[in-house]
Structures are given as C-alpha cells and as structure tokens.
C-alpha cells in the first residue's frame, strides 16, 4: 500500500524527531552554583528576584571531551548577560534568553558570572524563577547536523506543497534515514527517548539509566555518511530544480528602546544582544548583522567601552552594518518637522563622527505610519532609501507595492522596500518555510531579482542564533527554494537603485497611513503634551537666543543634549503611548527637565535682550519677543499672572518694548452668563455646556450646524487586540453625550479676557472646561482640565460645523494632508481616526472653521463633523494610563476664505507658542526686527546656532502647497549666507522659484 506525500511527510517528521534524543553524547552537571554569593541548587527557586542578580560557577571540561564539540548549557530562569572567563585574560560574553541557551567554549576551565533578571524577552516577569539547568554537554555533531538538515527538508516540503521536487526530496530523506546504523538496545533506548512527547504521557516508565550510552563509532560514521550523501542528493536535485528567487539575509535584532520594560533593561538587552552577534561573527565569516539607532551606540559607548570598540572593529571589517541615519527609530506621525530634522541631523553627525560614514538608508521597520514630510528630509540628510514592513499590518486594505518610489509632500523621492514575511515579520527565521512565502509575497520580483529578509529574534532583542547561521549553510544545497545569503542592506539598495534607473517602478505619493494602531495618537496623552511642550520650548529657546544674538547679545550654544533627550522620547513605543507605566515615569521626568532647561534658556535670552536694548525713561517696561514668522496681536500672560490683549501688533521675529502703563485692551470685549463677544466673534454657550452659536462677525456667518464641542464618552473602547494601540471602528456605536453639566458660570469678565466655566461629571471622572475669549482674539479657546478615573473609556469632542466639503485639511510636519470626509471607498472609511498636528480645517471656498489644539493628535472629519480625541483609559500595557489630572486647550476658529488665507496656521502657532514677555526697567520704547521675509508666505521651522559654532542657521518652510518668490533680509550687521541642507552643508539647488510647494529651505546667517 502506498502512502500519500502528506503521510510520508508525517513519517519523516516522526523519524527525524528520534535523532534529537542522541544529539548529546554525554552531559555533566555544574555543581556549586551561587546566587549573590550563596549556593543555589539546580531546580531551586531564586532567593529573590529584585533587580539585577548575579550567578557564578566554575566548570571544567572532561579531558576526553573534544573542546570544539563541547557546549555550556544554561537556563537560569530569566534573561542574562553571561561572561565566561577562561583565564590568562581570555573572556567571552553572550546573551542568554529562551532562544540562546547553548554556548561554545574557548577553554577547558571556565569561571561563569552573570547579570540576570527574572524577565522574559518581552518584559514578562518570571514570578517563580528557577535555576533550571547548568551543565556541560558533549554534542554528537554528526547527529546534530543530520537532525537539523532533515528538519529543514521537512519544512521545505511543507512549504513547497505540490511542487514536483517534493517526492524526490522525500526519497532522499528516507534513504538517508534507512542508511543509518541505529541503536536499539532496550534500556538505553528507553532512557534516551524518555523525554519524547509520547513517552511523557505513559502512566509509569520503566527504571531509566542515568547516562545511557551514546552512538558507537560505527553508528556515528553511518550518520556522517548519511549526512554527506543527503547533501549531495540535494545538490543534484538543485541542478534539475534550481533555486527560485533570491533573498538577501540581514541578521537583525529589533530592540525597542522601551516598551514592555523600562529603558534600564534596554541597556542590558543591548549588551546581551551585541555580545551574541559578535560571537557569531567570530565563528562565521559569512554572517552579517545590522543595527540602527545612533542613541544605542552612544549608550554602549558610555556603558561598555570595550564592547563598543569590538563593534567598531567589526564595522570596519564589514561584518557589522550600522544603519538608519536617525537618532532613534521614531514615531513619524506626531513629531514636528524640526524634530524630524534633528533626528537626522544628530543621528547622521554621530554616525559620521563615530564610524566615519553617514548612512543612506532610513530603517523604520516598526513605526505606525509615515509622514509625507520624510522623503524630503531624508534626501536633505543624504538618505536616499527607505525600509519598513509595518505597512503590511494594515487591517483593511493591502498596501499595493513592495519596491517603489515614495514621493513626499514636496515631490522628493526615496526608493522604498517592504518585504512581507508571514513568520514574525522583521523578526524572521532562517527556514525554507520562511523563505518561500516571503519570496512568493514579493510583487516586485517582476522588476527586481532580490528581496530583503531580516532574521533574528527581536522586539525584546536577542538576535540571530547559532542554529540560524548553520541553517543558512545547509540551505545553500537545497533545490527549488529561494536562494538566500547573508549580505548588507546597503548592497541590496545599491542594486535596487540600478533597477530603478533602468525600469519604471510604481510611485506612492504622500503619507503612508497605517490602517491600525490609531489609538497611539491619543494614549498616554499627558506625555504627548509634555513632548509637544518640550519641542516648542527648545525651538523657542533657540529662536529667542538667536534673536538676542542678532540684536547684540552673545552667541547662543547648541541645545543638542536636550534635543537628544526629546528625540529619545519620540521612539515609536514611547510617544505613541504603547509602553508600560515605568517608561512614562521616566519620560515625564526627562521631558519636564528639558522643558525647564529650555525655559531657563529663554529667560536668560530675554535678560540678554533687555541688556542690549536702548536705555530710556520707561520705568515699568514690557519686553515682547515674537518667535514666529507671523505678525501677532499683543496677547500675553505677564509674570504676575495678569492678561494683556491689546490692539498692538508685534512684527515677525521681532523685539518690541512697551510701557506697561500705556497698554490698553482691544475694544469690544463683552460677557454675560451665557455669551462672550469681541470685535471678531459672538459666542453663545447653551444649557448643555456646548457652544450653541459661533458668529463670525466680519462675514456675518453662523459657523455651526449644531452645537459644537459636544463631549461624548464611549464606554466600549475595547479593541479586539492591542489595547493601548487600537481604536476599533465600532467604538461609536455606544456613545453617551455629556449634556447635563453640573454647573455653568461666568468667572471672568475683565477688559482683556472673559471666561465661562462648565463642569461635567461622568462616573468617576470630572471634566472642567473654560470657554475663553480675549479682547483681540479670532478664536474661542476651550481650556480643559480632566480628572480621569475610568478605564477602557474614550472621551471625544465633536463639532458639527456649517461647512460642506469633500475633504478636510490636517496639519502635518512641514505641511498639510487632505483627507476625505466621506466613506466612498474602503481606503476612505479606514481613515476614521487620523493624525493632525496643531489644526484640522473644514472649508468652503469663501469660509471655513478650524479646530486647533495645543496637545492632541487623534482627529476625525466625517461629513461636517470635526472630532478630536481627548483621553482614553486602556489597561494594557499600563493599567493606569492617563489616570488622574491633565490639562490642555483646543480652540474653534471661524475664518473667511480657505485655511491658508484665513490665518489658521498662524492662530495655531499662537496657541502653541504664545509671545515671550519679560519685565524690565529704564528702557526706551523701541523695536528690533531680526529678519524681514517677503514674498510667498512661509513659516519658521528654526533659527539656531550652527553645529560647527559659526553663525546661525535659518530654516523656513512653505506650509500650504504654493510656489513663488521669496526674499530674506537680515538685520543690520548680518547677512544671508549660502543655502544649506538640514545637515548645514551647501545645498545645490536649481529649481526655479525661490520656494516650492512644501519645500524646506535653510540658510546660514553670518555676522558682517
């Protein structure tokens, strides 16, 4: 009777499994292990699991064991960095985790020491850690090799399906097994196989031999011969059935800077993983490993200089590929454009200084969508290629390309590659059943002959295993599967660029929106606000210090150290809100320190400005600095807490001195119990606590279709997966509107500002909102303070406005994105929650309404309803995410014309960065403008000290998609120097007008 191919494959797997029980010829337990200096026995629970603990032991390899066939086997009950000391100054370290528990030896006598934590790779605690195993093992290498080869044959057959090579591979494997001279003596056989799954189910096994005999020399020779014959038959089959397709393997260990563990643990993960990678390089000249993230190298440089020196040697030798070009692998949805610039600027400068080269590949495998600003910034930073695989995670629509040009907002392009590996994505395996589907899924194979595949345990680090290296060598002989060899990512992209120059690749234009993980725009909103404030505080500190320098004060110094802290906290599992509580405790502290330092720099800059301004007879002077490129009305909070909102205008990037006594409020501010009014707006607050009416006085238009700032609570914010990451599309099916406020009262009606306070309660949470209108404001501010104590509940504000438009405008880094307000297609419907920076706008040609914010990112625009997500309460991985108090402001702004002509971006800038004011004495009423920018309307990204300490750098961008002339004139004593890239190097530009749509331009400012 003949067996089917499936039955034969099952039989092969069963007979292959038998070999594993003879893989070890002999073992020797390591006695006398200690834990923190106290003896601990095999199988004993750790005395405690607090922090980092230390095991130690001594071992000697028996004299009759060949050293090259001997392995140290350890399972300590957690993750460890183990160091083996062989005497005479010879040491080697390895990472120990569930996938790395067997280690080669360089000497017969060894001292073992460890730094261990009772955690598994994804941060899970081992609540009862044990010393499970500590022994030496003498491997039967022929058995090990044949067992692995047969496993790979079974895996390949399973993946090849009905391919005609399959029966030939089965024939070869079965012949190899039949050729074995295999032991069968009852007692040793039963003892050897006692650990098999079936044997463990037996009610009671016979008495077992403690050390059952290994294969005899004759039996071992049969195994070695079977192995060679099987490899030869595979090679012969390969001639008939050549390998199909090609994968470039890059060893990888994705290490999340922080996620389900705090950053201190990441520092240990780095050392463990990097030691493991170096050990593999020592034993395999073909192995290649890549690691991104300048911050990691800087940390290793500080923590372990010896390890860092070894990495540099392997980088120089070409085995270790430094990649990425950015400070960390950041979220790209929420950081401002200037933050993305600094990711590249400081990352590339570090790589060049440390390793002698900048990088040409942006490596972001795991981010939750990609800003359309990136291609332009990457190109200015010398990066021409982009890699991710996260687009494969979209839950509704399949991203259509995997080798393509990615075109940014301004038209800049980078060559992008995505691979689709169904076996753990960027944490792939060296296995034929990983290679085959990855190649099958590569649509670009009709244009290019190779795809990337990153392999190695990751997220929690660990990286490639010795078995993966051995697997690659064996698979070179296999028929029909894709060819796969270790190589450099840079070599892949070099070849892909050649293809792109010869063939027409598809193009994806604009942002890459991930149809998943939308809640990362809202979760841990307290840290998001701190990050927004840190970005703005640093940019403003540089701006005010630079203006002071141009006015005659001393040259400012670089804030790189503070930027590095901010950039670190933009990592794609920190800023998005998907980490554990300990991560956010660190982030809150670090970002608060950045804000404090930047505010101190601002204060010192204002003192410096006051010291160089003309003296005069204004005893009680107010010094005002406008840190933006837009004229602003004087609207500020003074040092004593008083408010000024006048008819005065502050010119862009200027200093102006006022006599405080002469400041008069803008006319027209009035307030009552339910109404606020100034020269620009009439606001009516209803009994439900929402805005019932919002009249734009210049046009006479009612801006609202229904009450706006409706507060809605959604108590079924319970995604099917990824609690902190996701908002499921059906969340709105069960909503509760908060329309019965506890109180509404007029609390402020001064000549400069008026305010109505509304208090809502929902279950255990309290929401207090202040509707604020200043005398000269064109927007209604809604200051919100929340005391939040509800889990898995989402709070949103909805605003139905009297506007009809098929698209809404969302601000992004260095520009805007237009998104549909309808759900015509699945692509449209999938954008039910999307990122916006400081505003979302809905406009008709002659009128519109904008929703502004100073701390939020998750927005929606459906039909005529603008929505903003305010707070959620996920329970994983932080059960107390956003628990407690937080404050933020959003605002409503009706305007004439479309958003760019109606001043929306300018108001959003003012909300996020008010004018800088300071008190001074005995000054003259005067003004000073650092720059005069005319022509096409542009926005300021930064004025900062150059990184080489010579002058300043001015960075502007076009925010609305226009092109035209641009003139920049500097104050007396200064001149505009050469145009530069974001790397602050000369920029060759031959592009027609002085500014192009969404273009980012930089110049040196030089003192005459």
mmCIF file of C-alpha atoms in Angstrom, residues 694-1000:
data_model
loop_
_atom_site.group_PDB
_atom_site.id
_atom_site.type_symbol
_atom_site.label_atom_id
_atom_site.label_comp_id
_atom_site.label_asym_id
_atom_site.label_seq_id
_atom_site.Cartn_x
_atom_site.Cartn_y
_atom_site.Cartn_z
ATOM 1 C CA UNK A 694 -20.475 80.989 16.882
ATOM 2 C CA UNK A 695 -20.878 84.064 14.692
ATOM 3 C CA UNK A 696 -18.025 85.270 12.524
ATOM 4 C CA UNK A 697 -18.758 88.993 12.672
ATOM 5 C CA UNK A 698 -16.755 90.073 9.599
ATOM 6 C CA UNK A 699 -18.855 87.841 7.323
ATOM 7 C CA UNK A 700 -21.973 87.623 9.462
ATOM 8 C CA UNK A 701 -21.959 83.836 9.079
ATOM 9 C CA UNK A 702 -23.080 81.357 11.660
ATOM 10 C CA UNK A 703 -20.254 78.814 11.785
ATOM 11 C CA UNK A 704 -22.234 75.989 13.396
ATOM 12 C CA UNK A 705 -24.721 73.452 12.067
ATOM 13 C CA UNK A 706 -25.451 72.101 15.559
ATOM 14 C CA UNK A 707 -23.961 72.742 18.998
ATOM 15 C CA UNK A 708 -20.181 72.190 18.933
ATOM 16 C CA UNK A 709 -17.711 70.957 21.486
ATOM 17 C CA UNK A 710 -20.187 68.233 22.289
ATOM 18 C CA UNK A 711 -18.482 65.971 24.813
ATOM 19 C CA UNK A 712 -19.060 62.298 24.075
ATOM 20 C CA UNK A 713 -17.974 59.358 26.192
ATOM 21 C CA UNK A 714 -17.579 55.932 24.588
ATOM 22 C CA UNK A 715 -17.544 53.277 27.322
ATOM 23 C CA UNK A 716 -16.865 50.401 24.919
ATOM 24 C CA UNK A 717 -13.385 51.462 23.855
ATOM 25 C CA UNK A 718 -12.351 47.820 23.959
ATOM 26 C CA UNK A 719 -10.357 46.870 20.867
ATOM 27 C CA UNK A 720 -10.112 43.229 19.906
ATOM 28 C CA UNK A 721 -6.304 43.469 20.053
ATOM 29 C CA UNK A 722 -3.623 45.875 21.206
ATOM 30 C CA UNK A 723 -5.448 47.755 23.950
ATOM 31 C CA UNK A 724 -3.269 50.887 24.095
ATOM 32 C CA UNK A 725 -2.694 50.826 20.323
ATOM 33 C CA UNK A 726 -6.097 50.466 18.737
ATOM 34 C CA UNK A 727 -9.493 52.079 18.429
ATOM 35 C CA UNK A 728 -11.923 49.719 16.730
ATOM 36 C CA UNK A 729 -14.242 51.194 14.142
ATOM 37 C CA UNK A 730 -17.371 50.310 16.144
ATOM 38 C CA UNK A 731 -16.378 52.314 19.232
ATOM 39 C CA UNK A 732 -19.006 54.979 18.415
ATOM 40 C CA UNK A 733 -21.895 52.501 18.420
ATOM 41 C CA UNK A 734 -22.314 53.060 22.156
ATOM 42 C CA UNK A 735 -21.801 56.729 22.997
ATOM 43 C CA UNK A 736 -23.027 58.867 25.884
ATOM 44 C CA UNK A 737 -23.258 62.620 25.390
ATOM 45 C CA UNK A 738 -22.409 64.747 28.419
ATOM 46 C CA UNK A 739 -25.208 67.327 28.058
ATOM 47 C CA UNK A 740 -26.254 67.893 31.656
ATOM 48 C CA UNK A 741 -23.418 69.895 33.199
ATOM 49 C CA UNK A 742 -23.114 70.209 36.930
ATOM 50 C CA UNK A 743 -22.612 73.973 36.641
ATOM 51 C CA UNK A 744 -22.147 76.816 34.155
ATOM 52 C CA UNK A 745 -20.881 80.159 35.391
ATOM 53 C CA UNK A 746 -19.221 83.342 34.192
ATOM 54 C CA UNK A 747 -15.948 83.510 36.111
ATOM 55 C CA UNK A 748 -14.043 86.271 34.339
ATOM 56 C CA UNK A 749 -15.201 89.426 32.535
ATOM 57 C CA UNK A 750 -12.162 91.710 32.540
ATOM 58 C CA UNK A 751 -11.332 94.179 29.798
ATOM 59 C CA UNK A 752 -8.615 91.869 28.394
ATOM 60 C CA UNK A 753 -10.236 88.434 28.826
ATOM 61 C CA UNK A 754 -13.598 86.829 29.612
ATOM 62 C CA UNK A 755 -14.359 83.232 30.555
ATOM 63 C CA UNK A 756 -17.285 80.893 31.197
ATOM 64 C CA UNK A 757 -16.686 77.758 33.261
ATOM 65 C CA UNK A 758 -18.561 74.479 32.636
ATOM 66 C CA UNK A 759 -18.256 71.404 34.877
ATOM 67 C CA UNK A 760 -19.222 67.899 33.702
ATOM 68 C CA UNK A 761 -19.040 64.624 35.561
ATOM 69 C CA UNK A 762 -19.047 61.105 34.160
ATOM 70 C CA UNK A 763 -18.996 58.231 36.635
ATOM 71 C CA UNK A 764 -15.706 58.669 38.491
ATOM 72 C CA UNK A 765 -14.258 61.388 36.252
ATOM 73 C CA UNK A 766 -14.580 65.161 36.167
ATOM 74 C CA UNK A 767 -14.187 67.435 33.135
ATOM 75 C CA UNK A 768 -13.867 71.171 33.705
ATOM 76 C CA UNK A 769 -13.876 73.441 30.659
ATOM 77 C CA UNK A 770 -13.252 77.166 30.427
ATOM 78 C CA UNK A 771 -14.517 78.949 27.317
ATOM 79 C CA UNK A 772 -12.090 81.840 26.942
ATOM 80 C CA UNK A 773 -12.242 84.853 24.658
ATOM 81 C CA UNK A 774 -9.597 87.562 24.804
ATOM 82 C CA UNK A 775 -10.197 91.088 23.594
ATOM 83 C CA UNK A 776 -8.303 90.742 20.323
ATOM 84 C CA UNK A 777 -8.694 87.005 19.620
ATOM 85 C CA UNK A 778 -10.032 85.490 16.416
ATOM 86 C CA UNK A 779 -10.557 82.118 18.087
ATOM 87 C CA UNK A 780 -12.508 80.682 21.017
ATOM 88 C CA UNK A 781 -10.192 78.823 23.380
ATOM 89 C CA UNK A 782 -11.509 75.855 25.330
ATOM 90 C CA UNK A 783 -9.196 75.122 28.259
ATOM 91 C CA UNK A 784 -9.935 71.663 29.617
ATOM 92 C CA UNK A 785 -8.858 70.116 32.916
ATOM 93 C CA UNK A 786 -9.677 66.459 33.379
ATOM 94 C CA UNK A 787 -9.515 64.314 36.482
ATOM 95 C CA UNK A 788 -9.810 60.921 34.792
ATOM 96 C CA UNK A 789 -10.683 57.719 36.642
ATOM 97 C CA UNK A 790 -12.418 55.468 34.106
ATOM 98 C CA UNK A 791 -10.865 52.524 32.292
ATOM 99 C CA UNK A 792 -11.352 51.461 28.685
ATOM 100 C CA UNK A 793 -13.400 54.578 28.052
ATOM 101 C CA UNK A 794 -12.788 57.203 25.345
ATOM 102 C CA UNK A 795 -13.653 60.915 25.642
ATOM 103 C CA UNK A 796 -14.034 62.941 22.446
ATOM 104 C CA UNK A 797 -15.215 66.398 21.442
ATOM 105 C CA UNK A 798 -17.435 66.636 18.329
ATOM 106 C CA UNK A 799 -18.154 69.832 16.418
ATOM 107 C CA UNK A 800 -20.731 69.817 13.578
ATOM 108 C CA UNK A 801 -19.984 72.957 11.573
ATOM 109 C CA UNK A 802 -21.909 74.730 8.812
ATOM 110 C CA UNK A 803 -19.478 73.699 6.104
ATOM 111 C CA UNK A 804 -19.744 71.262 3.227
ATOM 112 C CA UNK A 805 -16.531 69.896 1.764
ATOM 113 C CA UNK A 806 -15.410 66.530 0.419
ATOM 114 C CA UNK A 807 -12.018 66.931 2.089
ATOM 115 C CA UNK A 808 -10.650 68.273 5.344
ATOM 116 C CA UNK A 809 -7.165 69.683 5.878
ATOM 117 C CA UNK A 810 -4.999 68.130 8.596
ATOM 118 C CA UNK A 811 -1.714 69.794 9.557
ATOM 119 C CA UNK A 812 1.323 67.522 9.460
ATOM 120 C CA UNK A 813 5.065 68.053 9.697
ATOM 121 C CA UNK A 814 6.030 70.810 7.244
ATOM 122 C CA UNK A 815 2.667 70.956 5.554
ATOM 123 C CA UNK A 816 -0.850 69.596 5.386
ATOM 124 C CA UNK A 817 -2.675 66.454 4.309
ATOM 125 C CA UNK A 818 -6.104 66.476 2.668
ATOM 126 C CA UNK A 819 -8.289 63.612 3.840
ATOM 127 C CA UNK A 820 -11.789 62.617 2.729
ATOM 128 C CA UNK A 821 -14.820 63.491 4.807
ATOM 129 C CA UNK A 822 -16.781 60.730 3.053
ATOM 130 C CA UNK A 823 -16.509 56.924 3.025
ATOM 131 C CA UNK A 824 -16.821 56.218 -0.685
ATOM 132 C CA UNK A 825 -14.089 53.584 -0.637
ATOM 133 C CA UNK A 826 -12.581 51.264 1.930
ATOM 134 C CA UNK A 827 -9.470 53.467 1.875
ATOM 135 C CA UNK A 828 -11.596 56.488 2.815
ATOM 136 C CA UNK A 829 -13.524 54.629 5.501
ATOM 137 C CA UNK A 830 -10.328 53.329 7.103
ATOM 138 C CA UNK A 831 -9.258 56.889 8.000
ATOM 139 C CA UNK A 832 -11.855 57.222 10.762
ATOM 140 C CA UNK A 833 -9.125 58.438 13.132
ATOM 141 C CA UNK A 834 -6.064 60.209 11.772
ATOM 142 C CA UNK A 835 -3.213 62.393 12.906
ATOM 143 C CA UNK A 836 -3.208 66.172 12.883
ATOM 144 C CA UNK A 837 -0.642 68.391 14.487
ATOM 145 C CA UNK A 838 -1.990 71.797 15.520
ATOM 146 C CA UNK A 839 -5.180 72.056 13.459
ATOM 147 C CA UNK A 840 -7.837 70.420 11.337
ATOM 148 C CA UNK A 841 -9.805 72.634 8.999
ATOM 149 C CA UNK A 842 -13.008 72.269 7.022
ATOM 150 C CA UNK A 843 -13.523 74.992 4.420
ATOM 151 C CA UNK A 844 -15.681 76.079 1.541
ATOM 152 C CA UNK A 845 -14.027 78.458 -0.957
ATOM 153 C CA UNK A 846 -15.066 81.574 0.968
ATOM 154 C CA UNK A 847 -15.462 80.391 4.579
ATOM 155 C CA UNK A 848 -14.266 77.719 6.943
ATOM 156 C CA UNK A 849 -13.931 76.538 10.518
ATOM 157 C CA UNK A 850 -10.729 75.239 12.101
ATOM 158 C CA UNK A 851 -10.283 73.079 15.172
ATOM 159 C CA UNK A 852 -6.977 73.954 16.868
ATOM 160 C CA UNK A 853 -5.171 72.229 19.740
ATOM 161 C CA UNK A 854 -2.039 72.513 21.874
ATOM 162 C CA UNK A 855 -1.568 68.868 22.858
ATOM 163 C CA UNK A 856 -3.710 66.422 20.856
ATOM 164 C CA UNK A 857 -3.157 64.324 17.742
ATOM 165 C CA UNK A 858 -6.123 61.976 17.182
ATOM 166 C CA UNK A 859 -8.743 63.628 14.970
ATOM 167 C CA UNK A 860 -11.623 62.802 12.666
ATOM 168 C CA UNK A 861 -13.519 64.613 9.928
ATOM 169 C CA UNK A 862 -16.712 62.914 8.789
ATOM 170 C CA UNK A 863 -19.254 64.834 6.721
ATOM 171 C CA UNK A 864 -19.389 68.203 8.510
ATOM 172 C CA UNK A 865 -18.284 66.968 11.945
ATOM 173 C CA UNK A 866 -14.791 67.712 13.234
ATOM 174 C CA UNK A 867 -13.738 65.416 16.071
ATOM 175 C CA UNK A 868 -10.824 65.377 18.479
ATOM 176 C CA UNK A 869 -9.958 62.565 20.897
ATOM 177 C CA UNK A 870 -9.196 63.925 24.355
ATOM 178 C CA UNK A 871 -8.374 60.971 26.623
ATOM 179 C CA UNK A 872 -8.730 57.191 26.872
ATOM 180 C CA UNK A 873 -8.171 54.603 29.590
ATOM 181 C CA UNK A 874 -6.532 51.433 28.258
ATOM 182 C CA UNK A 875 -5.426 48.811 30.762
ATOM 183 C CA UNK A 876 -2.610 47.158 28.777
ATOM 184 C CA UNK A 877 0.323 47.570 28.987
ATOM 185 C CA UNK A 878 -0.239 50.348 31.562
ATOM 186 C CA UNK A 879 -3.362 49.729 33.678
ATOM 187 C CA UNK A 880 -3.243 53.357 34.856
ATOM 188 C CA UNK A 881 -2.675 55.118 31.534
ATOM 189 C CA UNK A 882 -3.787 58.771 31.821
ATOM 190 C CA UNK A 883 -5.222 58.191 35.262
ATOM 191 C CA UNK A 884 -5.619 61.424 37.193
ATOM 192 C CA UNK A 885 -5.253 65.067 36.240
ATOM 193 C CA UNK A 886 -4.230 66.659 32.958
ATOM 194 C CA UNK A 887 -4.879 69.941 31.189
ATOM 195 C CA UNK A 888 -4.850 71.081 27.566
ATOM 196 C CA UNK A 889 -6.511 73.551 25.234
ATOM 197 C CA UNK A 890 -8.341 73.228 21.970
ATOM 198 C CA UNK A 891 -9.970 76.066 20.085
ATOM 199 C CA UNK A 892 -12.568 76.866 17.425
ATOM 200 C CA UNK A 893 -11.805 79.397 14.738
ATOM 201 C CA UNK A 894 -14.205 80.513 12.003
ATOM 202 C CA UNK A 895 -12.483 82.371 9.201
ATOM 203 C CA UNK A 896 -13.015 83.959 5.815
ATOM 204 C CA UNK A 897 -11.588 82.150 2.813
ATOM 205 C CA UNK A 898 -9.744 78.846 2.946
ATOM 206 C CA UNK A 899 -7.463 77.862 5.802
ATOM 207 C CA UNK A 900 -4.248 79.278 4.359
ATOM 208 C CA UNK A 901 -5.780 82.683 3.578
ATOM 209 C CA UNK A 902 -7.805 82.756 6.777
ATOM 210 C CA UNK A 903 -4.834 82.671 9.162
ATOM 211 C CA UNK A 904 -5.483 79.211 10.622
ATOM 212 C CA UNK A 905 -1.857 78.122 10.850
ATOM 213 C CA UNK A 906 -0.889 81.468 12.378
ATOM 214 C CA UNK A 907 -3.518 81.103 15.121
ATOM 215 C CA UNK A 908 -2.432 77.514 15.761
ATOM 216 C CA UNK A 909 1.147 78.757 16.130
ATOM 217 C CA UNK A 910 -0.001 81.397 18.610
ATOM 218 C CA UNK A 911 -1.952 78.843 20.648
ATOM 219 C CA UNK A 912 1.061 76.523 20.856
ATOM 220 C CA UNK A 913 3.725 79.197 21.370
ATOM 221 C CA UNK A 914 2.490 82.488 22.837
ATOM 222 C CA UNK A 915 4.578 85.615 22.650
ATOM 223 C CA UNK A 916 7.558 85.682 25.010
ATOM 224 C CA UNK A 917 7.348 88.530 27.514
ATOM 225 C CA UNK A 918 9.589 89.783 30.293
ATOM 226 C CA UNK A 919 9.605 92.767 32.620
ATOM 227 C CA UNK A 920 12.417 95.296 32.508
ATOM 228 C CA UNK A 921 13.197 98.810 33.715
ATOM 229 C CA UNK A 922 14.557 102.017 32.229
ATOM 230 C CA UNK A 923 14.270 101.101 28.553
ATOM 231 C CA UNK A 924 13.221 103.161 25.580
ATOM 232 C CA UNK A 925 10.053 102.259 23.672
ATOM 233 C CA UNK A 926 11.698 100.631 20.679
ATOM 234 C CA UNK A 927 11.554 97.723 18.282
ATOM 235 C CA UNK A 928 14.031 95.458 16.519
ATOM 236 C CA UNK A 929 13.343 93.013 13.681
ATOM 237 C CA UNK A 930 15.864 90.219 13.216
ATOM 238 C CA UNK A 931 14.650 89.324 9.727
ATOM 239 C CA UNK A 932 12.395 90.648 7.014
ATOM 240 C CA UNK A 933 10.844 87.864 4.949
ATOM 241 C CA UNK A 934 8.686 88.877 1.985
ATOM 242 C CA UNK A 935 7.108 87.190 -0.996
ATOM 243 C CA UNK A 936 5.394 83.807 -0.796
ATOM 244 C CA UNK A 937 4.006 83.170 2.674
ATOM 245 C CA UNK A 938 6.312 80.823 4.591
ATOM 246 C CA UNK A 939 6.616 79.575 8.163
ATOM 247 C CA UNK A 940 9.529 79.357 10.563
ATOM 248 C CA UNK A 941 10.970 75.992 11.473
ATOM 249 C CA UNK A 942 14.038 77.197 13.399
ATOM 250 C CA UNK A 943 16.707 79.799 13.956
ATOM 251 C CA UNK A 944 19.528 78.049 15.728
ATOM 252 C CA UNK A 945 23.271 78.137 16.290
ATOM 253 C CA UNK A 946 25.175 76.163 13.684
ATOM 254 C CA UNK A 947 26.524 72.833 14.828
ATOM 255 C CA UNK A 948 30.059 73.944 13.932
ATOM 256 C CA UNK A 949 29.700 77.064 16.073
ATOM 257 C CA UNK A 950 29.971 79.569 13.215
ATOM 258 C CA UNK A 951 26.918 81.831 12.977
ATOM 259 C CA UNK A 952 23.268 80.825 12.821
ATOM 260 C CA UNK A 953 21.034 78.687 10.630
ATOM 261 C CA UNK A 954 17.615 79.886 9.484
ATOM 262 C CA UNK A 955 15.111 77.227 8.397
ATOM 263 C CA UNK A 956 11.810 78.092 6.689
ATOM 264 C CA UNK A 957 9.135 76.002 5.014
ATOM 265 C CA UNK A 958 6.221 76.542 2.691
ATOM 266 C CA UNK A 959 3.162 75.179 4.539
ATOM 267 C CA UNK A 960 0.283 75.245 2.038
ATOM 268 C CA UNK A 961 1.460 73.944 -1.332
ATOM 269 C CA UNK A 962 2.280 77.241 -3.068
ATOM 270 C CA UNK A 963 5.326 78.365 -5.009
ATOM 271 C CA UNK A 964 6.811 81.764 -5.720
ATOM 272 C CA UNK A 965 9.424 84.352 -4.949
ATOM 273 C CA UNK A 966 10.995 84.716 -1.544
ATOM 274 C CA UNK A 967 13.208 87.458 -0.163
ATOM 275 C CA UNK A 968 15.018 87.208 3.181
ATOM 276 C CA UNK A 969 16.826 90.238 4.587
ATOM 277 C CA UNK A 970 18.732 90.202 7.869
ATOM 278 C CA UNK A 971 19.062 92.954 10.458
ATOM 279 C CA UNK A 972 21.945 95.411 10.288
ATOM 280 C CA UNK A 973 25.264 93.705 10.946
ATOM 281 C CA UNK A 974 24.076 90.393 9.498
ATOM 282 C CA UNK A 975 23.727 88.902 6.042
ATOM 283 C CA UNK A 976 22.079 85.863 4.496
ATOM 284 C CA UNK A 977 24.764 83.358 3.555
ATOM 285 C CA UNK A 978 24.640 80.237 1.433
ATOM 286 C CA UNK A 979 21.652 77.960 1.203
ATOM 287 C CA UNK A 980 22.322 74.776 3.167
ATOM 288 C CA UNK A 981 20.753 71.384 3.694
ATOM 289 C CA UNK A 982 19.443 70.248 7.036
ATOM 290 C CA UNK A 983 22.965 68.885 7.552
ATOM 291 C CA UNK A 984 24.080 72.556 7.394
ATOM 292 C CA UNK A 985 26.157 71.976 4.269
ATOM 293 C CA UNK A 986 25.957 73.852 0.946
ATOM 294 C CA UNK A 987 22.836 72.991 -0.987
ATOM 295 C CA UNK A 988 22.934 72.773 -4.756
ATOM 296 C CA UNK A 989 19.514 73.928 -5.927
ATOM 297 C CA UNK A 990 18.261 74.671 -9.420
ATOM 298 C CA UNK A 991 14.518 74.571 -9.041
ATOM 299 C CA UNK A 992 13.038 77.773 -10.431
ATOM 300 C CA UNK A 993 11.147 79.867 -7.850
ATOM 301 C CA UNK A 994 12.710 80.746 -4.524
ATOM 302 C CA UNK A 995 10.280 78.484 -2.685
ATOM 303 C CA UNK A 996 8.374 75.451 -3.972
ATOM 304 C CA UNK A 997 5.291 73.715 -2.572
ATOM 305 C CA UNK A 998 6.014 72.289 0.885
ATOM 306 C CA UNK A 999 9.721 72.927 0.448
ATOM 307 C CA UNK A 1000 12.015 73.167 3.476
#
